[in-house]
Amino acid sequence: MNTSNPATHCSRRSFLKGIAAAGAAAYASQSSLFGQSLPTAKWANQIGMELYTVRDLMETDFEGALAKLAALGYKEVEPANGYNNMSPKEFRAMLDRHGLTAPSTHSQPTLGDGLEKELEGFQIMGIKYTSVPTPPRPIVPGRKPGSGMLGEYFQGHNSFTQAEAFGPRQAPLTLAEAQRRAAELNKYGKMGKKFGIKMLMHNHTGEFMPLTDAPNRTEYDVYLKETDPELVAMQLDLGWATIAGQDIPAMFKANPGRYELWHIKDMFGRSEEHTSELQSHSFIS
């Protein structure tokens, strides 16, 4: 953890203002996130809302929550809690009613024989990036089954209420396991390409931990090196990467063009093991 990193002390609101001002240079060259003031980039309107943030509202009024986001000025959303049991055409029509698009999703398809049909539905919905279900990490001794979203893989922690489930509770991987996952991303990326869809790789903190049998490498290193940029986009979660001690501007400089989507969030209490997360994601696609 690098407490001297300037991104550490940058709130989400001020960060968004900064990237809107410096967007043209940051996107074109990916050489700086905090450059001098420039004309507002045309992609500034692509700052959207990760719908996990408003999941509680959507449980009681799915479309009403979208309408409120649209009224606030959002143009893009990223589903994270399903599609309200709507068909792809119905979901797309609902987005259209509110002037919204969903270029990416975390409500991933189900792997199996019906995957291509789901990707075809995503194409109808206007989705261009999707995550795929992540294989479970190695079993952690003492884990408690049924403890919430992915909680059974993270010592029983419930990621809806305990953000450390995606932080220091992640179990490290072997090099072979990381390479297998990279190969799977490429495989599903080839399937998605037929529908104009890329796979996205979203990070938390565990991806930056040393591999168990290759301590000079990380899971994230493997994904960058072994996934095809034509098939797989890196969705960089700036908050979790910062918690993991990464130098964000340096990452952009070292990997131009790979970070096609970002998650931006405010955090507090990050000096403690139980790092709490204000679920105020935003993303750029």
PDB file of C-alpha atoms in Angstrom:
ATOM      1  CA  MET A   1       0.000   0.000   0.000  1.00  0.00           C
ATOM      2  CA  ASN A   2       1.504   3.275  -1.135  1.00  0.00           C
ATOM      3  CA  THR A   3       0.032   6.120   0.913  1.00  0.00           C
ATOM      4  CA  SER A   4       1.989   8.702  -1.062  1.00  0.00           C
ATOM      5  CA  ASN A   5       0.144   7.926  -4.279  1.00  0.00           C
ATOM      6  CA  PRO A   6      -1.702  11.135  -5.300  1.00  0.00           C
ATOM      7  CA  ALA A   7      -4.725   9.094  -6.377  1.00  0.00           C
ATOM      8  CA  THR A   8      -5.172   8.032  -2.747  1.00  0.00           C
ATOM      9  CA  HIS A   9      -6.350  11.485  -1.705  1.00  0.00           C
ATOM     10  CA  CYS A  10      -8.510  12.177  -4.754  1.00  0.00           C
ATOM     11  CA  SER A  11     -12.252  11.911  -4.185  1.00  0.00           C
ATOM     12  CA  ARG A  12     -14.428  10.392  -6.864  1.00  0.00           C
ATOM     13  CA  ARG A  13     -16.060  13.750  -7.615  1.00  0.00           C
ATOM     14  CA  SER A  14     -12.790  15.646  -8.008  1.00  0.00           C
ATOM     15  CA  PHE A  15     -11.300  12.761  -9.964  1.00  0.00           C
ATOM     16  CA  LEU A  16     -14.205  12.777 -12.399  1.00  0.00           C
ATOM     17  CA  LYS A  17     -13.812  16.525 -12.857  1.00  0.00           C
ATOM     18  CA  GLY A  18     -10.116  16.007 -13.510  1.00  0.00           C
ATOM     19  CA  ILE A  19     -10.540  13.319 -16.121  1.00  0.00           C
ATOM     20  CA  ALA A  20     -13.279  15.291 -17.855  1.00  0.00           C
ATOM     21  CA  ALA A  21     -10.831  18.188 -18.207  1.00  0.00           C
ATOM     22  CA  ALA A  22      -7.855  16.068 -19.148  1.00  0.00           C
ATOM     23  CA  GLY A  23      -9.799  13.409 -20.993  1.00  0.00           C
ATOM     24  CA  ALA A  24      -8.634  14.031 -24.524  1.00  0.00           C
ATOM     25  CA  ALA A  25      -4.985  13.544 -23.680  1.00  0.00           C
ATOM     26  CA  ALA A  26      -5.597  10.729 -21.220  1.00  0.00           C
ATOM     27  CA  TYR A  27      -7.641   8.718 -23.672  1.00  0.00           C
ATOM     28  CA  ALA A  28      -5.542   9.375 -26.755  1.00  0.00           C
ATOM     29  CA  SER A  29      -2.141   8.748 -25.248  1.00  0.00           C
ATOM     30  CA  GLN A  30      -3.039   7.228 -21.854  1.00  0.00           C
ATOM     31  CA  SER A  31       0.003   9.067 -20.568  1.00  0.00           C
ATOM     32  CA  SER A  32      -1.628  10.919 -17.712  1.00  0.00           C
ATOM     33  CA  LEU A  33      -4.731  10.860 -15.557  1.00  0.00           C
ATOM     34  CA  PHE A  34      -4.053  14.223 -13.991  1.00  0.00           C
ATOM     35  CA  GLY A  35      -2.742  16.393 -16.839  1.00  0.00           C
ATOM     36  CA  GLN A  36      -3.239  20.082 -17.515  1.00  0.00           C
ATOM     37  CA  SER A  37      -6.689  21.467 -18.250  1.00  0.00           C
ATOM     38  CA  LEU A  38      -7.881  20.658 -21.765  1.00  0.00           C
ATOM     39  CA  PRO A  39     -11.194  21.030 -23.572  1.00  0.00           C
ATOM     40  CA  THR A  40     -13.765  18.556 -22.284  1.00  0.00           C
ATOM     41  CA  ALA A  41     -13.426  15.294 -24.165  1.00  0.00           C
ATOM     42  CA  LYS A  42     -16.447  14.084 -26.114  1.00  0.00           C
ATOM     43  CA  TRP A  43     -16.356  10.846 -24.119  1.00  0.00           C
ATOM     44  CA  ALA A  44     -17.049  12.767 -20.909  1.00  0.00           C
ATOM     45  CA  ASN A  45     -20.705  11.842 -21.458  1.00  0.00           C
ATOM     46  CA  GLN A  46     -19.700   8.198 -21.185  1.00  0.00           C
ATOM     47  CA  ILE A  47     -19.336   8.438 -17.417  1.00  0.00           C
ATOM     48  CA  GLY A  48     -22.017   6.025 -16.279  1.00  0.00           C
ATOM     49  CA  MET A  49     -23.409   4.297 -13.207  1.00  0.00           C
ATOM     50  CA  GLU A  50     -22.579   0.770 -12.104  1.00  0.00           C
ATOM     51  CA  LEU A  51     -26.029  -0.479 -11.084  1.00  0.00           C
ATOM     52  CA  TYR A  52     -24.634  -2.449  -8.159  1.00  0.00           C
ATOM     53  CA  THR A  53     -24.484   0.952  -6.502  1.00  0.00           C
ATOM     54  CA  VAL A  54     -28.278   1.317  -6.526  1.00  0.00           C
ATOM     55  CA  ARG A  55     -29.151  -2.362  -6.132  1.00  0.00           C
ATOM     56  CA  ASP A  56     -31.382  -1.733  -3.108  1.00  0.00           C
ATOM     57  CA  LEU A  57     -33.503   0.781  -5.033  1.00  0.00           C
ATOM     58  CA  MET A  58     -33.737  -1.538  -8.021  1.00  0.00           C
ATOM     59  CA  GLU A  59     -35.073  -4.374  -5.884  1.00  0.00           C
ATOM     60  CA  THR A  60     -38.234  -2.375  -5.232  1.00  0.00           C
ATOM     61  CA  ASP A  61     -38.512  -0.310  -8.431  1.00  0.00           C
ATOM     62  CA  PHE A  62     -36.181  -1.494 -11.170  1.00  0.00           C
ATOM     63  CA  GLU A  63     -37.252   0.882 -13.919  1.00  0.00           C
ATOM     64  CA  GLY A  64     -37.918   3.728 -11.505  1.00  0.00           C
ATOM     65  CA  ALA A  65     -34.297   3.617 -10.359  1.00  0.00           C
ATOM     66  CA  LEU A  66     -33.147   3.863 -13.984  1.00  0.00           C
ATOM     67  CA  ALA A  67     -35.475   6.800 -14.544  1.00  0.00           C
ATOM     68  CA  LYS A  68     -33.950   8.626 -11.565  1.00  0.00           C
ATOM     69  CA  LEU A  69     -30.433   8.020 -12.883  1.00  0.00           C
ATOM     70  CA  ALA A  70     -31.453   9.380 -16.269  1.00  0.00           C
ATOM     71  CA  ALA A  71     -32.961  12.432 -14.582  1.00  0.00           C
ATOM     72  CA  LEU A  72     -29.617  13.016 -12.856  1.00  0.00           C
ATOM     73  CA  GLY A  73     -27.977  13.173 -16.272  1.00  0.00           C
ATOM     74  CA  TYR A  74     -26.494   9.694 -16.619  1.00  0.00           C
ATOM     75  CA  LYS A  75     -26.420   8.334 -20.162  1.00  0.00           C
ATOM     76  CA  GLU A  76     -24.855   4.943 -19.517  1.00  0.00           C
ATOM     77  CA  VAL A  77     -25.439   2.191 -16.977  1.00  0.00           C
ATOM     78  CA  GLU A  78     -23.735  -1.100 -16.260  1.00  0.00           C
ATOM     79  CA  PRO A  79     -26.102  -3.880 -15.119  1.00  0.00           C
ATOM     80  CA  ALA A  80     -24.910  -5.875 -12.138  1.00  0.00           C
ATOM     81  CA  ASN A  81     -28.062  -7.413 -10.698  1.00  0.00           C
ATOM     82  CA  GLY A  82     -29.865  -8.980 -13.615  1.00  0.00           C
ATOM     83  CA  TYR A  83     -32.319  -7.715 -16.206  1.00  0.00           C
ATOM     84  CA  ASN A  84     -35.595  -7.705 -14.266  1.00  0.00           C
ATOM     85  CA  ASN A  85     -36.682 -10.932 -15.990  1.00  0.00           C
ATOM     86  CA  MET A  86     -37.070  -9.012 -19.243  1.00  0.00           C
ATOM     87  CA  SER A  87     -36.333 -10.286 -22.709  1.00  0.00           C
ATOM     88  CA  PRO A  88     -33.417  -8.578 -24.496  1.00  0.00           C
ATOM     89  CA  LYS A  89     -35.869  -6.574 -26.645  1.00  0.00           C
ATOM     90  CA  GLU A  90     -37.868  -5.497 -23.587  1.00  0.00           C
ATOM     91  CA  PHE A  91     -34.742  -4.475 -21.714  1.00  0.00           C
ATOM     92  CA  ARG A  92     -33.438  -2.497 -24.678  1.00  0.00           C
ATOM     93  CA  ALA A  93     -36.796  -0.762 -25.046  1.00  0.00           C
ATOM     94  CA  MET A  94     -36.714   0.222 -21.366  1.00  0.00           C
ATOM     95  CA  LEU A  95     -33.251   1.735 -21.780  1.00  0.00           C
ATOM     96  CA  ASP A  96     -34.422   3.587 -24.876  1.00  0.00           C
ATOM     97  CA  ARG A  97     -37.387   5.045 -22.986  1.00  0.00           C
ATOM     98  CA  HIS A  98     -34.994   6.758 -20.602  1.00  0.00           C
ATOM     99  CA  GLY A  99     -32.282   7.709 -23.077  1.00  0.00           C
ATOM    100  CA  LEU A 100     -29.852   5.194 -21.590  1.00  0.00           C
ATOM    101  CA  THR A 101     -27.417   2.668 -23.011  1.00  0.00           C
ATOM    102  CA  ALA A 102     -25.699  -0.298 -21.383  1.00  0.00           C
ATOM    103  CA  PRO A 103     -22.387  -0.751 -23.211  1.00  0.00           C
ATOM    104  CA  SER A 104     -21.076  -3.193 -20.584  1.00  0.00           C
ATOM    105  CA  THR A 105     -22.480  -5.597 -18.021  1.00  0.00           C
ATOM    106  CA  HIS A 106     -21.489  -7.444 -14.881  1.00  0.00           C
ATOM    107  CA  SER A 107     -24.652  -9.551 -15.051  1.00  0.00           C
ATOM    108  CA  GLN A 108     -22.712 -12.143 -16.946  1.00  0.00           C
ATOM    109  CA  PRO A 109     -24.132 -14.872 -19.172  1.00  0.00           C
ATOM    110  CA  THR A 110     -24.378 -18.467 -18.053  1.00  0.00           C
ATOM    111  CA  LEU A 111     -21.622 -20.630 -19.453  1.00  0.00           C
ATOM    112  CA  GLY A 112     -22.804 -23.672 -21.343  1.00  0.00           C
ATOM    113  CA  ASP A 113     -24.835 -24.611 -24.390  1.00  0.00           C
ATOM    114  CA  GLY A 114     -26.955 -21.460 -24.206  1.00  0.00           C
ATOM    115  CA  LEU A 115     -24.042 -19.022 -24.120  1.00  0.00           C
ATOM    116  CA  GLU A 116     -24.238 -17.959 -27.761  1.00  0.00           C
ATOM    117  CA  LYS A 117     -27.979 -17.334 -27.416  1.00  0.00           C
ATOM    118  CA  GLU A 118     -27.324 -15.102 -24.403  1.00  0.00           C
ATOM    119  CA  LEU A 119     -24.596 -13.221 -26.260  1.00  0.00           C
ATOM    120  CA  GLU A 120     -27.030 -12.695 -29.116  1.00  0.00           C
ATOM    121  CA  GLY A 121     -29.420 -11.203 -26.559  1.00  0.00           C
ATOM    122  CA  PHE A 122     -26.666  -8.957 -25.247  1.00  0.00           C
ATOM    123  CA  GLN A 123     -26.118  -7.705 -28.783  1.00  0.00           C
ATOM    124  CA  ILE A 124     -29.795  -6.738 -28.976  1.00  0.00           C
ATOM    125  CA  MET A 125     -29.446  -4.904 -25.654  1.00  0.00           C
ATOM    126  CA  GLY A 126     -26.489  -2.929 -26.998  1.00  0.00           C
ATOM    127  CA  ILE A 127     -23.920  -4.571 -24.729  1.00  0.00           C
ATOM    128  CA  LYS A 128     -20.367  -4.520 -26.092  1.00  0.00           C
ATOM    129  CA  TYR A 129     -18.459  -5.842 -23.054  1.00  0.00           C
ATOM    130  CA  THR A 130     -19.347  -8.603 -20.623  1.00  0.00           C
ATOM    131  CA  SER A 131     -17.678 -10.366 -17.772  1.00  0.00           C
ATOM    132  CA  VAL A 132     -17.924 -14.140 -17.545  1.00  0.00           C
ATOM    133  CA  PRO A 133     -18.419 -16.185 -14.383  1.00  0.00           C
ATOM    134  CA  THR A 134     -15.143 -16.485 -12.510  1.00  0.00           C
ATOM    135  CA  PRO A 135     -14.185 -20.011 -11.510  1.00  0.00           C
ATOM    136  CA  PRO A 136     -14.008 -20.367  -7.728  1.00  0.00           C
ATOM    137  CA  ARG A 137     -10.662 -19.673  -6.153  1.00  0.00           C
ATOM    138  CA  PRO A 138      -9.029 -22.369  -4.035  1.00  0.00           C
ATOM    139  CA  ILE A 139     -11.129 -23.316  -1.032  1.00  0.00           C
ATOM    140  CA  VAL A 140     -10.179 -21.301   2.029  1.00  0.00           C
ATOM    141  CA  PRO A 141     -10.115 -23.395   5.230  1.00  0.00           C
ATOM    142  CA  GLY A 142     -12.998 -22.514   7.505  1.00  0.00           C
ATOM    143  CA  ARG A 143     -15.131 -20.892   4.841  1.00  0.00           C
ATOM    144  CA  LYS A 144     -18.857 -20.692   5.479  1.00  0.00           C
ATOM    145  CA  PRO A 145     -21.062 -21.798   2.582  1.00  0.00           C
ATOM    146  CA  GLY A 146     -24.032 -19.727   1.477  1.00  0.00           C
ATOM    147  CA  SER A 147     -22.733 -16.456   2.868  1.00  0.00           C
ATOM    148  CA  GLY A 148     -23.717 -14.212  -0.017  1.00  0.00           C
ATOM    149  CA  MET A 149     -22.330 -13.221  -3.407  1.00  0.00           C
ATOM    150  CA  LEU A 150     -19.028 -15.091  -3.751  1.00  0.00           C
ATOM    151  CA  GLY A 151     -18.845 -15.158   0.040  1.00  0.00           C
ATOM    152  CA  GLU A 152     -18.382 -18.919   0.157  1.00  0.00           C
ATOM    153  CA  TYR A 153     -15.062 -18.481  -1.619  1.00  0.00           C
ATOM    154  CA  PHE A 154     -13.825 -15.763   0.723  1.00  0.00           C
ATOM    155  CA  GLN A 155     -13.882 -17.180   4.262  1.00  0.00           C
ATOM    156  CA  GLY A 156     -17.605 -16.692   4.572  1.00  0.00           C
ATOM    157  CA  HIS A 157     -17.565 -12.937   4.002  1.00  0.00           C
ATOM    158  CA  ASN A 158     -20.571 -11.402   2.323  1.00  0.00           C
ATOM    159  CA  SER A 159     -19.422  -9.027  -0.388  1.00  0.00           C
ATOM    160  CA  PHE A 160     -22.680  -7.101  -0.308  1.00  0.00           C
ATOM    161  CA  THR A 161     -21.909  -5.876   3.207  1.00  0.00           C
ATOM    162  CA  GLN A 162     -18.240  -6.686   3.800  1.00  0.00           C
ATOM    163  CA  ALA A 163     -16.082  -5.222   1.063  1.00  0.00           C
ATOM    164  CA  GLU A 164     -12.968  -6.994   2.314  1.00  0.00           C
ATOM    165  CA  ALA A 165     -14.362 -10.108   0.621  1.00  0.00           C
ATOM    166  CA  PHE A 166     -12.891  -8.651  -2.565  1.00  0.00           C
ATOM    167  CA  GLY A 167      -9.813  -7.349  -0.787  1.00  0.00           C
ATOM    168  CA  PRO A 168      -7.425  -9.126   1.570  1.00  0.00           C
ATOM    169  CA  ARG A 169      -9.669 -12.220   1.747  1.00  0.00           C
ATOM    170  CA  GLN A 170      -8.869 -13.258  -1.805  1.00  0.00           C
ATOM    171  CA  ALA A 171      -6.828 -16.432  -1.996  1.00  0.00           C
ATOM    172  CA  PRO A 172      -3.728 -16.430  -4.255  1.00  0.00           C
ATOM    173  CA  LEU A 173      -3.493 -18.567  -7.396  1.00  0.00           C
ATOM    174  CA  THR A 174      -0.853 -20.680  -9.057  1.00  0.00           C
ATOM    175  CA  LEU A 175       0.660 -19.664 -12.388  1.00  0.00           C
ATOM    176  CA  ALA A 176      -1.118 -22.545 -14.148  1.00  0.00           C
ATOM    177  CA  GLU A 177      -4.493 -21.489 -12.768  1.00  0.00           C
ATOM    178  CA  ALA A 178      -3.981 -17.872 -13.869  1.00  0.00           C
ATOM    179  CA  GLN A 179      -2.943 -19.046 -17.339  1.00  0.00           C
ATOM    180  CA  ARG A 180      -5.997 -21.296 -17.545  1.00  0.00           C
ATOM    181  CA  ARG A 181      -8.258 -18.360 -16.740  1.00  0.00           C
ATOM    182  CA  ALA A 182      -6.546 -16.196 -19.330  1.00  0.00           C
ATOM    183  CA  ALA A 183      -7.106 -18.934 -21.916  1.00  0.00           C
ATOM    184  CA  GLU A 184     -10.783 -19.102 -20.973  1.00  0.00           C
ATOM    185  CA  LEU A 185     -11.165 -15.353 -21.445  1.00  0.00           C
ATOM    186  CA  ASN A 186      -9.689 -15.710 -24.944  1.00  0.00           C
ATOM    187  CA  LYS A 187     -11.987 -18.660 -25.700  1.00  0.00           C
ATOM    188  CA  TYR A 188     -15.135 -16.806 -24.701  1.00  0.00           C
ATOM    189  CA  GLY A 189     -13.821 -13.677 -26.400  1.00  0.00           C
ATOM    190  CA  LYS A 190     -13.754 -15.557 -29.706  1.00  0.00           C
ATOM    191  CA  MET A 191     -17.391 -16.503 -29.189  1.00  0.00           C
ATOM    192  CA  GLY A 192     -18.324 -12.948 -28.275  1.00  0.00           C
ATOM    193  CA  LYS A 193     -16.568 -11.479 -31.302  1.00  0.00           C
ATOM    194  CA  LYS A 194     -19.292 -12.898 -33.534  1.00  0.00           C
ATOM    195  CA  PHE A 195     -21.719 -10.587 -31.759  1.00  0.00           C
ATOM    196  CA  GLY A 196     -19.436  -7.569 -31.498  1.00  0.00           C
ATOM    197  CA  ILE A 197     -18.793  -8.259 -27.807  1.00  0.00           C
ATOM    198  CA  LYS A 198     -15.509  -8.380 -25.882  1.00  0.00           C
ATOM    199  CA  MET A 199     -14.912 -10.155 -22.618  1.00  0.00           C
ATOM    200  CA  LEU A 200     -13.908  -7.832 -19.802  1.00  0.00           C
ATOM    201  CA  MET A 201     -11.514  -8.607 -16.973  1.00  0.00           C
ATOM    202  CA  HIS A 202     -12.371  -6.693 -13.788  1.00  0.00           C
ATOM    203  CA  ASN A 203      -9.908  -6.581 -10.900  1.00  0.00           C
ATOM    204  CA  HIS A 204     -10.174  -6.376  -7.155  1.00  0.00           C
ATOM    205  CA  THR A 205      -6.966  -6.660  -5.102  1.00  0.00           C
ATOM    206  CA  GLY A 206      -6.134 -10.361  -5.208  1.00  0.00           C
ATOM    207  CA  GLU A 207      -5.139 -10.157  -8.868  1.00  0.00           C
ATOM    208  CA  PHE A 208      -2.084  -8.144  -7.787  1.00  0.00           C
ATOM    209  CA  MET A 209      -0.881 -10.698  -5.237  1.00  0.00           C
ATOM    210  CA  PRO A 210       2.214 -12.774  -6.097  1.00  0.00           C
ATOM    211  CA  LEU A 211       1.386 -16.146  -7.599  1.00  0.00           C
ATOM    212  CA  THR A 212       2.014 -18.993  -5.175  1.00  0.00           C
ATOM    213  CA  ASP A 213       4.611 -20.711  -7.386  1.00  0.00           C
ATOM    214  CA  ALA A 214       5.877 -17.664  -9.307  1.00  0.00           C
ATOM    215  CA  PRO A 215       6.413 -14.918  -6.713  1.00  0.00           C
ATOM    216  CA  ASN A 216       7.809 -12.487  -9.287  1.00  0.00           C
ATOM    217  CA  ARG A 217       4.548 -12.551 -11.240  1.00  0.00           C
ATOM    218  CA  THR A 218       0.935 -11.717 -10.444  1.00  0.00           C
ATOM    219  CA  GLU A 219      -2.383 -12.954 -11.789  1.00  0.00           C
ATOM    220  CA  TYR A 220      -2.896  -9.532 -13.347  1.00  0.00           C
ATOM    221  CA  ASP A 221       0.460  -9.772 -15.162  1.00  0.00           C
ATOM    222  CA  VAL A 222      -0.702 -13.021 -16.737  1.00  0.00           C
ATOM    223  CA  TYR A 223      -3.992 -11.540 -17.925  1.00  0.00           C
ATOM    224  CA  LEU A 224      -2.223  -8.576 -19.510  1.00  0.00           C
ATOM    225  CA  LYS A 225       0.311 -10.770 -21.263  1.00  0.00           C
ATOM    226  CA  GLU A 226      -1.781 -13.762 -22.283  1.00  0.00           C
ATOM    227  CA  THR A 227      -5.168 -12.341 -23.250  1.00  0.00           C
ATOM    228  CA  ASP A 228      -5.767 -11.103 -26.786  1.00  0.00           C
ATOM    229  CA  PRO A 229      -6.534  -7.346 -26.805  1.00  0.00           C
ATOM    230  CA  GLU A 230      -8.891  -7.953 -29.737  1.00  0.00           C
ATOM    231  CA  LEU A 231     -10.977 -10.285 -27.579  1.00  0.00           C
ATOM    232  CA  VAL A 232     -10.457  -9.181 -23.983  1.00  0.00           C
ATOM    233  CA  ALA A 233     -10.608  -5.689 -22.479  1.00  0.00           C
ATOM    234  CA  MET A 234      -9.231  -4.822 -19.061  1.00  0.00           C
ATOM    235  CA  GLN A 235     -11.798  -3.057 -16.890  1.00  0.00           C
ATOM    236  CA  LEU A 236      -9.484  -1.361 -14.434  1.00  0.00           C
ATOM    237  CA  ASP A 237     -11.017  -0.809 -11.019  1.00  0.00           C
ATOM    238  CA  LEU A 238      -8.996   2.191  -9.932  1.00  0.00           C
ATOM    239  CA  GLY A 239     -10.115   1.950  -6.321  1.00  0.00           C
ATOM    240  CA  TRP A 240      -9.125  -1.653  -5.734  1.00  0.00           C
ATOM    241  CA  ALA A 241      -5.911  -1.264  -7.740  1.00  0.00           C
ATOM    242  CA  THR A 242      -4.960   1.701  -5.539  1.00  0.00           C
ATOM    243  CA  ILE A 243      -5.707  -0.335  -2.409  1.00  0.00           C
ATOM    244  CA  ALA A 244      -3.376  -2.991  -3.840  1.00  0.00           C
ATOM    245  CA  GLY A 245      -0.594  -0.374  -4.045  1.00  0.00           C
ATOM    246  CA  GLN A 246      -0.565   0.046  -7.810  1.00  0.00           C
ATOM    247  CA  ASP A 247       0.673   3.189  -9.550  1.00  0.00           C
ATOM    248  CA  ILE A 248      -2.343   3.931 -11.747  1.00  0.00           C
ATOM    249  CA  PRO A 249      -0.766   6.445 -14.191  1.00  0.00           C
ATOM    250  CA  ALA A 250       2.185   4.070 -14.617  1.00  0.00           C
ATOM    251  CA  MET A 251      -0.206   1.241 -15.495  1.00  0.00           C
ATOM    252  CA  PHE A 252      -1.746   3.338 -18.267  1.00  0.00           C
ATOM    253  CA  LYS A 253       1.672   4.274 -19.610  1.00  0.00           C
ATOM    254  CA  ALA A 254       2.863   0.672 -19.606  1.00  0.00           C
ATOM    255  CA  ASN A 255      -0.252  -0.787 -21.250  1.00  0.00           C
ATOM    256  CA  PRO A 256      -1.634   1.726 -23.774  1.00  0.00           C
ATOM    257  CA  GLY A 257      -5.055   0.827 -25.083  1.00  0.00           C
ATOM    258  CA  ARG A 258      -5.748  -2.071 -22.715  1.00  0.00           C
ATOM    259  CA  TYR A 259      -7.928  -0.219 -20.208  1.00  0.00           C
ATOM    260  CA  GLU A 260     -11.101   0.306 -22.202  1.00  0.00           C
ATOM    261  CA  LEU A 261     -13.342   0.543 -19.150  1.00  0.00           C
ATOM    262  CA  TRP A 262     -12.741   1.891 -15.652  1.00  0.00           C
ATOM    263  CA  HIS A 263     -14.469   1.644 -12.295  1.00  0.00           C
ATOM    264  CA  ILE A 264     -14.042   4.700 -10.091  1.00  0.00           C
ATOM    265  CA  LYS A 265     -15.069   4.721  -6.445  1.00  0.00           C
ATOM    266  CA  ASP A 266     -14.630   6.509  -3.156  1.00  0.00           C
ATOM    267  CA  MET A 267     -13.209   4.484  -0.274  1.00  0.00           C
ATOM    268  CA  PHE A 268     -12.617   4.991   3.408  1.00  0.00           C
ATOM    269  CA  GLY A 269     -10.849   3.079   6.163  1.00  0.00           C
ATOM    270  CA  ARG A 270      -8.352   1.655   3.707  1.00  0.00           C
ATOM    271  CA  SER A 271      -5.562   1.578   6.270  1.00  0.00           C
ATOM    272  CA  GLU A 272      -7.451  -1.149   8.150  1.00  0.00           C
ATOM    273  CA  GLU A 273      -7.784  -4.800   7.236  1.00  0.00           C
ATOM    274  CA  HIS A 274     -11.533  -4.429   6.998  1.00  0.00           C
ATOM    275  CA  THR A 275     -11.341  -1.946   4.142  1.00  0.00           C
ATOM    276  CA  SER A 276     -14.807  -0.500   3.663  1.00  0.00           C
ATOM    277  CA  GLU A 277     -16.044   0.527   0.252  1.00  0.00           C
ATOM    278  CA  LEU A 278     -18.562   3.226  -0.497  1.00  0.00           C
ATOM    279  CA  GLN A 279     -20.469   1.466  -3.249  1.00  0.00           C
ATOM    280  CA  SER A 280     -20.405   4.466  -5.560  1.00  0.00           C
ATOM    281  CA  HIS A 281     -18.954   2.943  -8.678  1.00  0.00           C
ATOM    282  CA  SER A 282     -18.745   4.850 -11.871  1.00  0.00           C
ATOM    283  CA  PHE A 283     -17.356   3.506 -15.079  1.00  0.00           C
ATOM    284  CA  ILE A 284     -16.097   4.771 -18.382  1.00  0.00           C
ATOM    285  CA  SER A 285     -16.567   2.698 -21.478  1.00  0.00           C
TER     286      SER A 285
END
